[in-house]
Short mmCIF file of N, CA and C in Angstrom, two decimals:
data_model
loop_
_atom_site.label_atom_id
_atom_site.label_comp_id
_atom_site.label_asym_id
_atom_site.label_seq_id
_atom_site.Cartn_x
_atom_site.Cartn_y
_atom_site.Cartn_z
N MET A 699 -57.60 8.18 110.29
CA MET A 699 -58.43 7.33 110.27
C MET A 699 -56.94 6.06 109.94
N LEU A 700 -56.88 4.89 110.33
CA LEU A 700 -56.10 4.16 109.74
C LEU A 700 -57.35 2.72 109.32
N SER A 701 -56.88 2.00 107.95
CA SER A 701 -57.14 0.73 108.24
C SER A 701 -56.29 -0.41 108.22
N VAL A 702 -56.84 -1.84 108.80
CA VAL A 702 -55.72 -2.92 109.26
C VAL A 702 -56.07 -3.73 108.68
N ILE A 703 -54.83 -4.02 107.64
CA ILE A 703 -55.75 -5.55 106.18
C ILE A 703 -54.72 -6.69 106.56
N VAL A 704 -55.71 -7.54 106.98
CA VAL A 704 -55.22 -9.32 107.35
C VAL A 704 -55.31 -10.10 105.89
N PRO A 705 -54.51 -10.36 104.97
CA PRO A 705 -54.98 -11.47 103.95
C PRO A 705 -55.10 -13.05 104.57
N VAL A 706 -55.86 -13.77 104.23
CA VAL A 706 -56.20 -15.15 105.13
C VAL A 706 -56.69 -16.04 104.00
N LEU A 707 -56.09 -17.20 103.99
CA LEU A 707 -55.95 -18.32 103.63
C LEU A 707 -55.87 -19.67 104.36
N ASN A 708 -57.35 -20.28 105.28
CA ASN A 708 -57.07 -21.21 105.93
C ASN A 708 -56.45 -21.10 106.92
N GLU A 709 -57.26 -20.36 107.83
CA GLU A 709 -56.73 -19.15 109.33
C GLU A 709 -57.51 -19.30 109.78
N ALA A 710 -58.60 -20.62 109.88
CA ALA A 710 -59.61 -20.70 111.04
C ALA A 710 -59.25 -20.78 113.03
N ASP A 711 -57.95 -21.86 112.16
CA ASP A 711 -57.14 -21.93 114.04
C ASP A 711 -57.00 -21.14 114.67
N VAL A 712 -56.10 -19.45 113.58
CA VAL A 712 -55.86 -18.81 114.28
C VAL A 712 -56.69 -17.44 114.15
N ILE A 713 -57.58 -16.92 113.20
CA ILE A 713 -58.26 -15.52 112.81
C ILE A 713 -58.98 -14.88 114.19
N GLU A 714 -59.35 -16.04 114.92
CA GLU A 714 -60.32 -15.37 115.99
C GLU A 714 -59.50 -15.00 117.24
N ARG A 715 -58.24 -15.21 117.83
CA ARG A 715 -56.93 -13.77 118.20
C ARG A 715 -56.89 -12.73 117.57
N ALA A 716 -56.68 -12.78 116.54
CA ALA A 716 -55.99 -11.93 115.77
C ALA A 716 -56.86 -10.66 115.80
N LEU A 717 -58.13 -11.22 115.62
CA LEU A 717 -59.42 -10.05 115.26
C LEU A 717 -59.70 -9.56 116.79
N GLU A 718 -59.78 -9.98 117.82
CA GLU A 718 -60.08 -9.92 119.65
C GLU A 718 -59.32 -8.81 119.69
N ARG A 719 -57.46 -8.87 119.14
CA ARG A 719 -56.87 -8.06 119.06
C ARG A 719 -57.09 -6.80 118.81
N LEU A 720 -57.48 -6.69 117.60
CA LEU A 720 -57.37 -6.35 116.63
C LEU A 720 -58.90 -4.89 116.90
N ILE A 721 -60.00 -5.04 117.10
CA ILE A 721 -60.98 -4.69 117.62
C ILE A 721 -61.20 -3.86 118.91
N VAL A 722 -60.21 -4.35 119.60
CA VAL A 722 -60.53 -3.65 121.06
C VAL A 722 -59.68 -2.62 120.98
N GLN A 723 -59.12 -2.14 119.51
CA GLN A 723 -58.35 -1.28 119.25
C GLN A 723 -58.87 0.15 119.14
N GLU A 724 -58.57 1.65 119.82
CA GLU A 724 -59.48 2.46 119.05
C GLU A 724 -59.44 3.27 118.37
N ALA A 725 -57.58 2.97 118.23
CA ALA A 725 -57.43 3.62 117.07
C ALA A 725 -56.98 3.04 115.60
N VAL A 726 -57.68 2.13 115.40
CA VAL A 726 -58.27 1.20 114.61
C VAL A 726 -59.54 1.74 114.01
N ASP A 727 -59.51 1.44 112.84
CA ASP A 727 -61.26 2.12 112.32
C ASP A 727 -61.67 1.23 111.44
N GLU A 728 -60.78 0.92 110.59
CA GLU A 728 -61.60 -0.53 110.47
C GLU A 728 -60.34 -2.01 109.40
N VAL A 729 -61.62 -3.19 109.82
CA VAL A 729 -60.39 -4.32 109.22
C VAL A 729 -60.77 -5.01 108.80
N ILE A 730 -60.22 -5.33 107.32
CA ILE A 730 -60.43 -5.46 105.88
C ILE A 730 -59.78 -6.57 105.94
N VAL A 731 -61.05 -8.00 106.15
CA VAL A 731 -60.23 -9.65 105.93
C VAL A 731 -60.11 -10.11 104.45
N VAL A 732 -58.55 -10.19 104.06
CA VAL A 732 -59.11 -10.86 102.32
C VAL A 732 -58.89 -11.30 103.02
N ASP A 733 -60.46 -12.39 102.60
CA ASP A 733 -59.95 -13.75 102.19
C ASP A 733 -59.22 -14.31 100.82
N ASN A 734 -58.34 -15.71 100.75
CA ASN A 734 -57.94 -15.69 99.06
C ASN A 734 -58.39 -17.46 99.20
N GLY A 735 -59.68 -17.59 99.07
CA GLY A 735 -59.73 -19.31 98.44
C GLY A 735 -60.00 -19.81 99.88
N SER A 736 -60.43 -19.62 101.27
CA SER A 736 -60.70 -20.82 102.26
C SER A 736 -61.01 -21.34 102.39
N SER A 737 -60.72 -22.66 102.30
CA SER A 737 -62.06 -23.88 102.89
C SER A 737 -62.34 -25.00 104.02
N ASP A 738 -61.46 -23.93 104.84
CA ASP A 738 -61.59 -24.17 106.47
C ASP A 738 -62.53 -23.61 107.49
N GLY A 739 -63.57 -22.83 107.06
CA GLY A 739 -64.14 -21.70 107.97
C GLY A 739 -64.03 -20.79 107.87
N THR A 740 -62.80 -20.55 107.06
CA THR A 740 -62.02 -19.07 107.69
C THR A 740 -63.29 -17.92 107.54
N PRO A 741 -63.48 -17.51 106.16
CA PRO A 741 -64.73 -16.70 106.22
C PRO A 741 -66.06 -16.80 106.89
N GLU A 742 -66.51 -17.95 107.48
CA GLU A 742 -67.60 -18.53 108.09
C GLU A 742 -67.38 -17.52 109.87
N ILE A 743 -66.09 -17.24 110.17
CA ILE A 743 -65.61 -16.94 111.38
C ILE A 743 -65.47 -15.55 111.02
N VAL A 744 -65.34 -15.51 110.21
CA VAL A 744 -65.17 -13.56 110.24
C VAL A 744 -66.17 -12.79 109.74
N ARG A 745 -66.50 -13.29 109.24
CA ARG A 745 -68.76 -13.14 109.06
C ARG A 745 -69.21 -13.28 110.54
N SER A 746 -68.85 -13.81 111.20
CA SER A 746 -69.60 -13.84 112.60
C SER A 746 -69.30 -12.55 113.41
N PHE A 747 -67.69 -12.50 113.23
CA PHE A 747 -67.10 -11.20 113.71
C PHE A 747 -67.45 -9.79 113.39
N ALA A 748 -67.71 -10.14 112.49
CA ALA A 748 -68.35 -9.09 111.59
C ALA A 748 -69.75 -8.37 111.89
N ALA A 749 -70.34 -9.17 112.68
CA ALA A 749 -71.91 -8.95 112.32
C ALA A 749 -72.36 -8.76 113.36
N THR A 750 -70.85 -8.62 114.71
CA THR A 750 -70.90 -7.74 115.98
C THR A 750 -70.20 -7.26 116.17
N HIS A 751 -69.02 -6.80 114.97
CA HIS A 751 -68.33 -6.09 115.23
C HIS A 751 -68.22 -5.23 113.73
N THR A 752 -68.92 -3.41 113.79
CA THR A 752 -69.29 -3.10 112.76
C THR A 752 -67.50 -2.54 112.43
N LYS A 753 -66.32 -3.12 112.57
CA LYS A 753 -65.18 -2.73 112.40
C LYS A 753 -64.30 -3.14 111.45
N ILE A 754 -65.07 -4.68 111.35
CA ILE A 754 -64.59 -5.31 110.53
C ILE A 754 -65.30 -5.87 108.93
N GLU A 755 -64.16 -5.93 107.88
CA GLU A 755 -65.58 -6.70 106.87
C GLU A 755 -64.57 -7.74 106.02
N LEU A 756 -64.93 -8.08 105.57
CA LEU A 756 -64.33 -9.62 104.77
C LEU A 756 -65.00 -9.50 103.07
N ILE A 757 -63.83 -9.27 102.75
CA ILE A 757 -63.89 -8.98 101.10
C ILE A 757 -62.73 -10.42 100.80
N HIS A 758 -62.68 -10.52 99.08
CA HIS A 758 -62.49 -12.43 98.61
C HIS A 758 -61.83 -11.80 97.44
N GLU A 759 -60.71 -11.99 97.00
CA GLU A 759 -60.05 -11.89 96.11
C GLU A 759 -59.69 -13.47 95.76
N ILE A 760 -60.26 -13.53 94.63
CA ILE A 760 -59.64 -15.39 93.47
C ILE A 760 -58.04 -15.28 93.41
N THR A 761 -57.20 -14.41 93.21
CA THR A 761 -56.11 -14.47 92.95
C THR A 761 -55.07 -15.38 93.73
N THR A 762 -54.80 -16.08 93.54
CA THR A 762 -54.19 -16.56 95.03
C THR A 762 -53.20 -15.76 95.57
N GLY A 763 -52.83 -16.16 96.34
CA GLY A 763 -51.09 -15.48 96.65
C GLY A 763 -51.35 -14.03 97.31
N ILE A 764 -50.57 -13.59 98.50
CA ILE A 764 -49.97 -12.94 100.09
C ILE A 764 -50.30 -11.53 98.84
N ALA A 765 -49.90 -11.14 97.92
CA ALA A 765 -49.85 -10.05 97.04
C ALA A 765 -50.87 -9.69 96.49
N PRO A 766 -51.27 -10.17 95.94
CA PRO A 766 -52.82 -10.06 94.98
C PRO A 766 -54.38 -9.87 96.30
N ALA A 767 -54.08 -10.74 97.66
CA ALA A 767 -54.99 -10.02 98.47
C ALA A 767 -54.75 -9.48 99.29
N ARG A 768 -53.23 -8.33 99.88
CA ARG A 768 -52.78 -7.14 100.33
C ARG A 768 -52.96 -5.71 99.21
N ASN A 769 -53.14 -6.98 98.08
CA ASN A 769 -53.17 -5.08 96.61
C ASN A 769 -54.93 -5.49 97.17
N ALA A 770 -55.81 -6.03 96.75
CA ALA A 770 -56.77 -6.14 97.02
C ALA A 770 -57.45 -5.39 98.42
N GLY A 771 -56.98 -5.20 99.61
CA GLY A 771 -57.37 -4.63 100.97
C GLY A 771 -57.18 -3.93 101.10
N PHE A 772 -55.66 -3.27 100.68
CA PHE A 772 -54.86 -2.11 100.11
C PHE A 772 -55.50 -0.42 99.55
N ASP A 773 -56.56 -1.60 98.15
CA ASP A 773 -57.07 -0.39 97.71
C ASP A 773 -58.41 0.17 97.96
N LYS A 774 -58.88 -1.46 99.02
CA LYS A 774 -59.91 -1.38 99.58
C LYS A 774 -60.12 -0.32 100.58
N ALA A 775 -59.15 0.20 101.38
CA ALA A 775 -58.93 0.87 102.75
C ALA A 775 -59.16 2.12 101.95
N ARG A 776 -59.80 2.62 103.67
CA ARG A 776 -60.06 3.99 103.51
C ARG A 776 -59.52 4.86 103.97
N GLY A 777 -58.35 4.13 105.28
CA GLY A 777 -57.97 5.22 106.16
C GLY A 777 -56.65 5.58 105.58
N GLU A 778 -56.17 7.47 106.34
CA GLU A 778 -55.29 7.71 105.48
C GLU A 778 -54.13 6.17 105.65
N PHE A 779 -53.73 6.38 106.29
CA PHE A 779 -52.83 5.30 106.66
C PHE A 779 -53.58 3.55 106.67
N ILE A 780 -52.80 2.28 106.18
CA ILE A 780 -53.08 1.06 105.90
C ILE A 780 -51.88 0.74 107.03
N ALA A 781 -51.90 -0.41 107.36
CA ALA A 781 -51.86 -1.47 108.33
C ALA A 781 -51.95 -2.08 108.06
N ARG A 782 -50.67 -3.55 107.43
CA ARG A 782 -51.00 -5.04 107.50
C ARG A 782 -50.65 -5.77 108.52
N THR A 783 -51.13 -6.90 108.83
CA THR A 783 -50.39 -7.81 109.73
C THR A 783 -51.02 -9.12 108.89
N ASP A 784 -50.53 -10.34 109.95
CA ASP A 784 -51.21 -11.75 110.04
C ASP A 784 -51.67 -11.82 110.20
N ALA A 785 -53.54 -13.13 110.06
CA ALA A 785 -53.89 -13.85 110.65
C ALA A 785 -53.58 -14.47 112.93
N ASP A 786 -52.19 -15.36 111.61
CA ASP A 786 -51.03 -15.50 113.26
C ASP A 786 -50.66 -14.80 114.31
N THR A 787 -50.85 -13.78 113.79
CA THR A 787 -50.00 -12.26 114.46
C THR A 787 -50.69 -12.21 115.67
N LEU A 788 -49.74 -12.43 116.93
CA LEU A 788 -50.68 -11.05 117.96
C LEU A 788 -50.24 -9.80 118.36
N VAL A 789 -51.07 -9.18 117.79
CA VAL A 789 -50.31 -7.17 117.70
C VAL A 789 -50.61 -7.17 118.90
N PHE A 790 -49.58 -5.91 119.86
CA PHE A 790 -49.89 -5.30 120.86
C PHE A 790 -51.12 -4.54 120.95
N GLU A 791 -51.24 -4.40 122.67
CA GLU A 791 -52.18 -3.53 122.69
C GLU A 791 -52.29 -2.36 121.77
N ASP A 792 -51.18 -1.45 121.96
CA ASP A 792 -50.68 -0.31 121.23
C ASP A 792 -50.36 -0.57 119.50
N TRP A 793 -50.63 -1.24 119.70
CA TRP A 793 -50.02 -1.38 118.20
C TRP A 793 -50.79 -0.26 117.03
N ALA A 794 -51.73 -0.33 117.13
CA ALA A 794 -52.70 0.70 116.32
C ALA A 794 -51.65 1.99 116.23
N ALA A 795 -52.33 2.44 117.64
CA ALA A 795 -52.02 4.10 118.22
C ALA A 795 -50.28 3.86 117.79
N THR A 796 -49.82 3.33 118.35
CA THR A 796 -48.58 3.15 118.09
C THR A 796 -48.16 3.63 116.38
N ILE A 797 -48.66 3.27 115.54
CA ILE A 797 -48.26 3.22 113.98
C ILE A 797 -49.49 4.89 113.77
N THR A 798 -50.52 4.84 114.20
CA THR A 798 -51.06 6.54 113.75
C THR A 798 -50.46 7.85 114.53
N GLU A 799 -50.13 7.46 116.03
CA GLU A 799 -48.83 8.38 116.35
C GLU A 799 -47.53 8.52 115.68
N PHE A 800 -47.08 7.51 115.03
CA PHE A 800 -45.26 8.09 113.93
C PHE A 800 -45.81 8.56 113.00
N PHE A 801 -46.60 7.55 112.91
CA PHE A 801 -47.30 9.14 110.93
C PHE A 801 -47.52 9.93 111.30
N THR A 802 -48.22 11.12 111.63
CA THR A 802 -48.54 11.83 112.51
C THR A 802 -47.39 13.08 113.03
N ALA A 803 -46.27 12.12 113.76
CA ALA A 803 -45.40 12.96 114.27
C ALA A 803 -44.63 13.03 113.22
N HIS A 804 -44.26 12.55 112.10
CA HIS A 804 -43.17 12.31 111.14
C HIS A 804 -43.87 12.35 109.57
N PRO A 805 -44.47 13.61 109.30
CA PRO A 805 -44.98 13.32 107.86
C PRO A 805 -44.54 12.98 107.14
N ASP A 806 -42.68 13.03 107.13
CA ASP A 806 -42.38 12.68 106.25
C ASP A 806 -41.83 11.10 105.56
N THR A 807 -42.33 10.61 106.93
CA THR A 807 -42.25 8.58 106.40
C THR A 807 -43.16 8.38 106.20
N GLY A 808 -42.96 7.78 105.05
CA GLY A 808 -44.08 6.60 103.99
C GLY A 808 -44.58 5.88 103.85
N ALA A 809 -43.76 5.23 105.29
CA ALA A 809 -44.56 3.56 105.54
C ALA A 809 -43.49 3.33 106.25
N VAL A 810 -44.09 2.59 107.15
CA VAL A 810 -43.44 2.15 108.18
C VAL A 810 -43.74 0.28 108.45
N THR A 811 -42.45 -0.18 109.27
CA THR A 811 -42.72 -1.77 109.10
C THR A 811 -41.50 -1.87 110.94
N GLY A 812 -41.70 -3.18 111.30
CA GLY A 812 -41.16 -3.40 113.02
C GLY A 812 -41.07 -4.90 112.91
N LEU A 813 -39.96 -4.37 114.52
CA LEU A 813 -40.22 -6.27 114.36
C LEU A 813 -41.20 -7.24 114.69
N CYS A 814 -40.92 -8.35 115.00
CA CYS A 814 -41.84 -9.35 115.14
C CYS A 814 -41.23 -10.47 115.94
N THR A 815 -41.86 -10.87 116.84
CA THR A 815 -41.43 -12.59 117.58
C THR A 815 -42.50 -13.65 117.48
N TYR A 816 -41.96 -14.27 117.14
CA TYR A 816 -42.49 -16.12 116.75
C TYR A 816 -43.30 -16.45 118.40
N HIS A 817 -44.83 -15.62 118.66
CA HIS A 817 -45.59 -16.80 119.89
C HIS A 817 -45.13 -17.97 120.00
N ASP A 818 -45.00 -19.09 118.47
CA ASP A 818 -45.44 -19.88 118.67
C ASP A 818 -44.57 -21.11 118.14
N SER A 819 -43.31 -20.30 117.70
CA SER A 819 -41.94 -20.77 117.21
C SER A 819 -41.02 -21.78 119.13
N PRO A 820 -40.39 -22.43 118.61
CA PRO A 820 -39.89 -23.08 119.54
C PRO A 820 -38.40 -22.44 119.73
N ILE A 821 -37.56 -21.40 119.57
CA ILE A 821 -36.78 -20.34 119.13
C ILE A 821 -37.21 -18.95 119.42
N GLY A 822 -38.53 -18.42 119.94
CA GLY A 822 -38.98 -17.24 119.45
C GLY A 822 -38.36 -16.39 121.19
N PHE A 823 -38.00 -17.26 121.86
CA PHE A 823 -36.84 -16.58 123.09
C PHE A 823 -36.25 -16.12 122.67
N LEU A 824 -34.71 -16.89 121.81
CA LEU A 824 -34.17 -15.71 120.80
C LEU A 824 -34.32 -15.00 119.79
N LEU A 825 -35.00 -14.78 119.11
CA LEU A 825 -35.38 -13.73 118.64
C LEU A 825 -35.83 -12.75 119.26
N LYS A 826 -36.92 -13.11 120.44
CA LYS A 826 -37.05 -11.75 120.83
C LYS A 826 -35.41 -11.30 122.04
N PHE A 827 -35.27 -12.50 122.18
CA PHE A 827 -33.62 -12.15 122.59
C PHE A 827 -32.86 -10.97 122.02
N GLY A 828 -32.67 -11.09 121.06
CA GLY A 828 -32.00 -10.65 119.90
C GLY A 828 -32.50 -9.33 119.70
N GLN A 829 -33.46 -9.13 119.68
CA GLN A 829 -34.25 -7.37 119.31
C GLN A 829 -34.53 -6.72 120.57
N TRP A 830 -33.91 -7.35 121.77
CA TRP A 830 -34.18 -6.69 123.32
C TRP A 830 -32.39 -6.18 122.71
N VAL A 831 -31.13 -7.01 122.09
CA VAL A 831 -30.00 -6.70 122.23
C VAL A 831 -29.81 -5.46 120.90
N MET A 832 -30.83 -5.22 120.31
CA MET A 832 -30.63 -4.49 118.88
C MET A 832 -31.19 -3.35 119.08
N VAL A 833 -32.18 -3.61 119.94
CA VAL A 833 -32.84 -1.99 121.28
C VAL A 833 -31.65 -1.14 122.06
N ARG A 834 -31.52 -2.31 122.93
CA ARG A 834 -30.46 -1.58 123.66
C ARG A 834 -29.07 -1.02 123.23
N SER A 835 -28.48 -1.57 122.54
CA SER A 835 -27.61 -1.06 121.42
C SER A 835 -27.75 -0.46 120.68
N GLY A 836 -28.71 0.60 120.02
CA GLY A 836 -29.21 1.89 119.51
C GLY A 836 -29.36 0.93 118.29
N ARG A 837 -29.21 -0.01 117.88
CA ARG A 837 -29.71 -0.47 116.36
C ARG A 837 -30.85 -0.72 115.58
N PHE A 838 -31.62 -0.11 116.23
CA PHE A 838 -32.94 -0.22 116.03
C PHE A 838 -34.12 1.16 115.25
N GLY A 839 -33.95 1.57 114.15
CA GLY A 839 -34.83 2.95 113.53
C GLY A 839 -34.05 3.44 112.50
N GLY A 840 -34.29 3.93 111.96
CA GLY A 840 -33.62 4.60 110.99
C GLY A 840 -34.25 3.80 109.70
N GLN A 841 -33.76 3.70 108.56
CA GLN A 841 -34.19 3.68 107.32
C GLN A 841 -34.06 2.02 107.45
N VAL A 842 -35.19 1.03 106.25
CA VAL A 842 -34.48 -0.38 106.37
C VAL A 842 -34.91 -1.10 104.90
N GLY A 843 -34.48 -2.19 104.96
CA GLY A 843 -34.79 -1.93 103.09
C GLY A 843 -35.92 -3.15 103.31
N ASN A 844 -36.42 -3.35 104.04
CA ASN A 844 -38.23 -4.67 103.34
C ASN A 844 -38.89 -3.76 104.09
N MET A 845 -40.57 -4.07 104.13
CA MET A 845 -41.14 -3.98 104.46
C MET A 845 -41.92 -4.85 105.19
N TYR A 846 -41.67 -5.32 106.88
CA TYR A 846 -41.78 -7.01 107.36
C TYR A 846 -43.43 -7.72 107.18
N GLY A 847 -43.71 -7.98 106.94
CA GLY A 847 -45.16 -8.46 106.56
C GLY A 847 -46.41 -8.90 107.25
N PRO A 848 -46.19 -9.17 108.53
CA PRO A 848 -46.63 -9.05 109.83
C PRO A 848 -46.98 -7.42 111.05
N ASN A 849 -45.96 -6.82 110.25
CA ASN A 849 -45.99 -5.47 111.25
C ASN A 849 -45.71 -4.45 109.67
N MET A 850 -46.32 -3.83 109.19
CA MET A 850 -46.32 -2.75 108.54
C MET A 850 -46.58 -1.63 108.41
N ALA A 851 -46.78 -0.62 107.77
CA ALA A 851 -47.98 0.23 107.35
C ALA A 851 -47.58 1.31 106.72
N ILE A 852 -48.36 1.85 105.61
CA ILE A 852 -48.15 2.84 105.24
C ILE A 852 -49.33 3.62 105.15
N ARG A 853 -49.03 5.01 104.44
CA ARG A 853 -49.62 5.90 104.17
C ARG A 853 -50.25 5.75 102.55
N ARG A 854 -51.85 5.99 102.84
CA ARG A 854 -52.69 5.59 101.60
C ARG A 854 -51.60 6.87 100.74
N THR A 855 -51.29 7.13 100.74
CA THR A 855 -50.99 8.75 99.44
C THR A 855 -49.37 7.84 98.91
N VAL A 856 -48.74 7.24 99.78
CA VAL A 856 -47.62 6.92 99.35
C VAL A 856 -48.52 5.33 98.30
N TRP A 857 -49.20 4.47 98.76
CA TRP A 857 -49.63 3.13 97.95
C TRP A 857 -50.20 3.76 96.79
N LEU A 858 -50.88 4.69 96.96
CA LEU A 858 -51.07 4.62 95.28
C LEU A 858 -49.93 5.27 94.14
N GLN A 859 -49.33 5.59 95.21
CA GLN A 859 -48.38 5.98 93.95
C GLN A 859 -47.08 4.40 94.22
N VAL A 860 -46.98 3.78 94.77
CA VAL A 860 -46.76 2.57 94.13
C VAL A 860 -47.34 1.79 93.98
N ARG A 861 -48.49 1.77 93.84
CA ARG A 861 -49.32 0.56 93.67
C ARG A 861 -49.37 -0.29 92.35
N GLU A 862 -49.18 1.08 91.01
CA GLU A 862 -49.01 -0.14 89.39
C GLU A 862 -47.51 -0.62 89.03
N SER A 863 -46.73 -0.65 90.28
CA SER A 863 -44.92 -0.92 90.09
C SER A 863 -44.99 -1.78 91.28
N THR A 864 -45.94 -2.72 91.70
CA THR A 864 -46.24 -3.68 93.04
C THR A 864 -45.97 -5.35 91.71
N GLN A 865 -45.64 -5.92 92.06
CA GLN A 865 -45.75 -7.58 91.36
C GLN A 865 -46.37 -8.32 92.33
N ALA A 866 -47.34 -8.98 92.01
CA ALA A 866 -48.34 -9.64 92.08
C ALA A 866 -48.35 -11.57 91.58
N ARG A 867 -46.57 -11.48 91.43
CA ARG A 867 -46.28 -12.68 90.83
C ARG A 867 -45.69 -14.24 92.09
N ALA A 868 -46.37 -15.02 92.54
CA ALA A 868 -46.11 -16.39 93.22
C ALA A 868 -44.73 -16.10 93.91
N ASP A 869 -43.74 -15.75 92.81
CA ASP A 869 -41.46 -16.28 92.84
C ASP A 869 -41.37 -15.10 93.69
N VAL A 870 -42.37 -13.97 93.82
CA VAL A 870 -41.73 -12.42 94.16
C VAL A 870 -42.48 -12.36 96.03
N ALA A 871 -41.17 -11.79 96.54
CA ALA A 871 -41.70 -12.12 97.92
C ALA A 871 -42.05 -10.54 98.43
N GLU A 872 -43.44 -10.46 98.22
CA GLU A 872 -44.34 -8.93 98.66
C GLU A 872 -44.23 -8.35 98.88
N ASP A 873 -43.15 -8.68 100.10
CA ASP A 873 -42.48 -7.19 101.09
C ASP A 873 -41.54 -6.91 100.96
N LEU A 874 -40.87 -7.68 100.55
CA LEU A 874 -39.59 -6.91 99.78
C LEU A 874 -39.60 -6.15 98.57
N ASP A 875 -40.69 -6.54 97.57
CA ASP A 875 -41.26 -5.85 96.23
C ASP A 875 -41.52 -4.97 96.65
N LEU A 876 -42.09 -4.33 98.29
CA LEU A 876 -43.11 -3.11 98.11
C LEU A 876 -42.52 -2.54 98.54
N ALA A 877 -41.16 -2.31 99.42
CA ALA A 877 -40.31 -1.80 99.64
C ALA A 877 -38.94 -1.68 98.66
N LEU A 878 -38.82 -1.98 98.31
CA LEU A 878 -38.62 -1.94 95.92
C LEU A 878 -38.81 -0.64 96.03
N CYS A 879 -40.44 -1.09 95.73
CA CYS A 879 -41.42 0.47 94.61
C CYS A 879 -40.78 1.35 95.66
N LEU A 880 -41.37 1.20 97.28
CA LEU A 880 -40.99 2.81 97.46
C LEU A 880 -39.96 3.29 97.70
N THR A 881 -38.83 2.48 97.11
CA THR A 881 -37.52 3.28 97.22
C THR A 881 -37.27 3.70 96.06
N LYS A 882 -37.96 2.57 94.62
CA LYS A 882 -37.51 3.60 93.74
C LYS A 882 -38.72 5.06 93.28
N HIS A 883 -39.58 4.45 94.33
CA HIS A 883 -40.78 6.17 93.53
C HIS A 883 -40.25 7.16 94.45
N GLY A 884 -38.97 6.78 95.40
CA GLY A 884 -38.47 8.10 95.99
C GLY A 884 -39.47 7.97 97.38
N CYS A 885 -39.74 7.52 97.63
CA CYS A 885 -40.33 6.80 98.90
C CYS A 885 -39.20 6.54 99.92
N VAL A 886 -38.36 6.89 99.82
CA VAL A 886 -37.16 6.28 100.69
C VAL A 886 -37.45 6.75 102.60
N SER A 887 -38.01 7.29 103.13
CA SER A 887 -38.14 7.61 104.48
C SER A 887 -38.72 6.24 104.66
N ILE A 888 -38.35 5.07 104.94
CA ILE A 888 -39.04 3.62 105.09
C ILE A 888 -38.24 3.55 106.67
N ARG A 889 -39.36 3.51 108.25
CA ARG A 889 -38.32 3.44 109.18
C ARG A 889 -38.86 1.71 110.12
#
């Protein structure tokens, strides 16, 4: 079972597209949207989706910040695998299946992360080209030192091991902190 966590704060302009891409994926069992105090109608949009799509659940986290929102979602998740993405991230149609298949094929891997391009960036094509070069040159895959927020997943058992070590401070990069906690706890197989 794969749970997908989407932390949100004033994401009314983009959340609908993200949810549309997630709910059609068979490998996604639940989508937990964690509202972090939105004032722009984001919760109403999510509630509207949840009314017609049973995979979607809206929860609220009053402590501001990505880390507290992520933690609330990860804690609520029921899946064996827990993925995280952002409200403005447009995942590929096989994103969830790729995560599930990878974890199933690599039982010793505690967490995975992947590349992203910026669809709304004027230099997005340069990033995409750079990634293409990395893949073609064989520099893609293996151990990494960071868990890239919009494209990451972790086993539930591993989350429970590192949960109490993670920081929720606003001055700490939550994805880097999670990677450091994984390493500290011996969950060094991060791909």
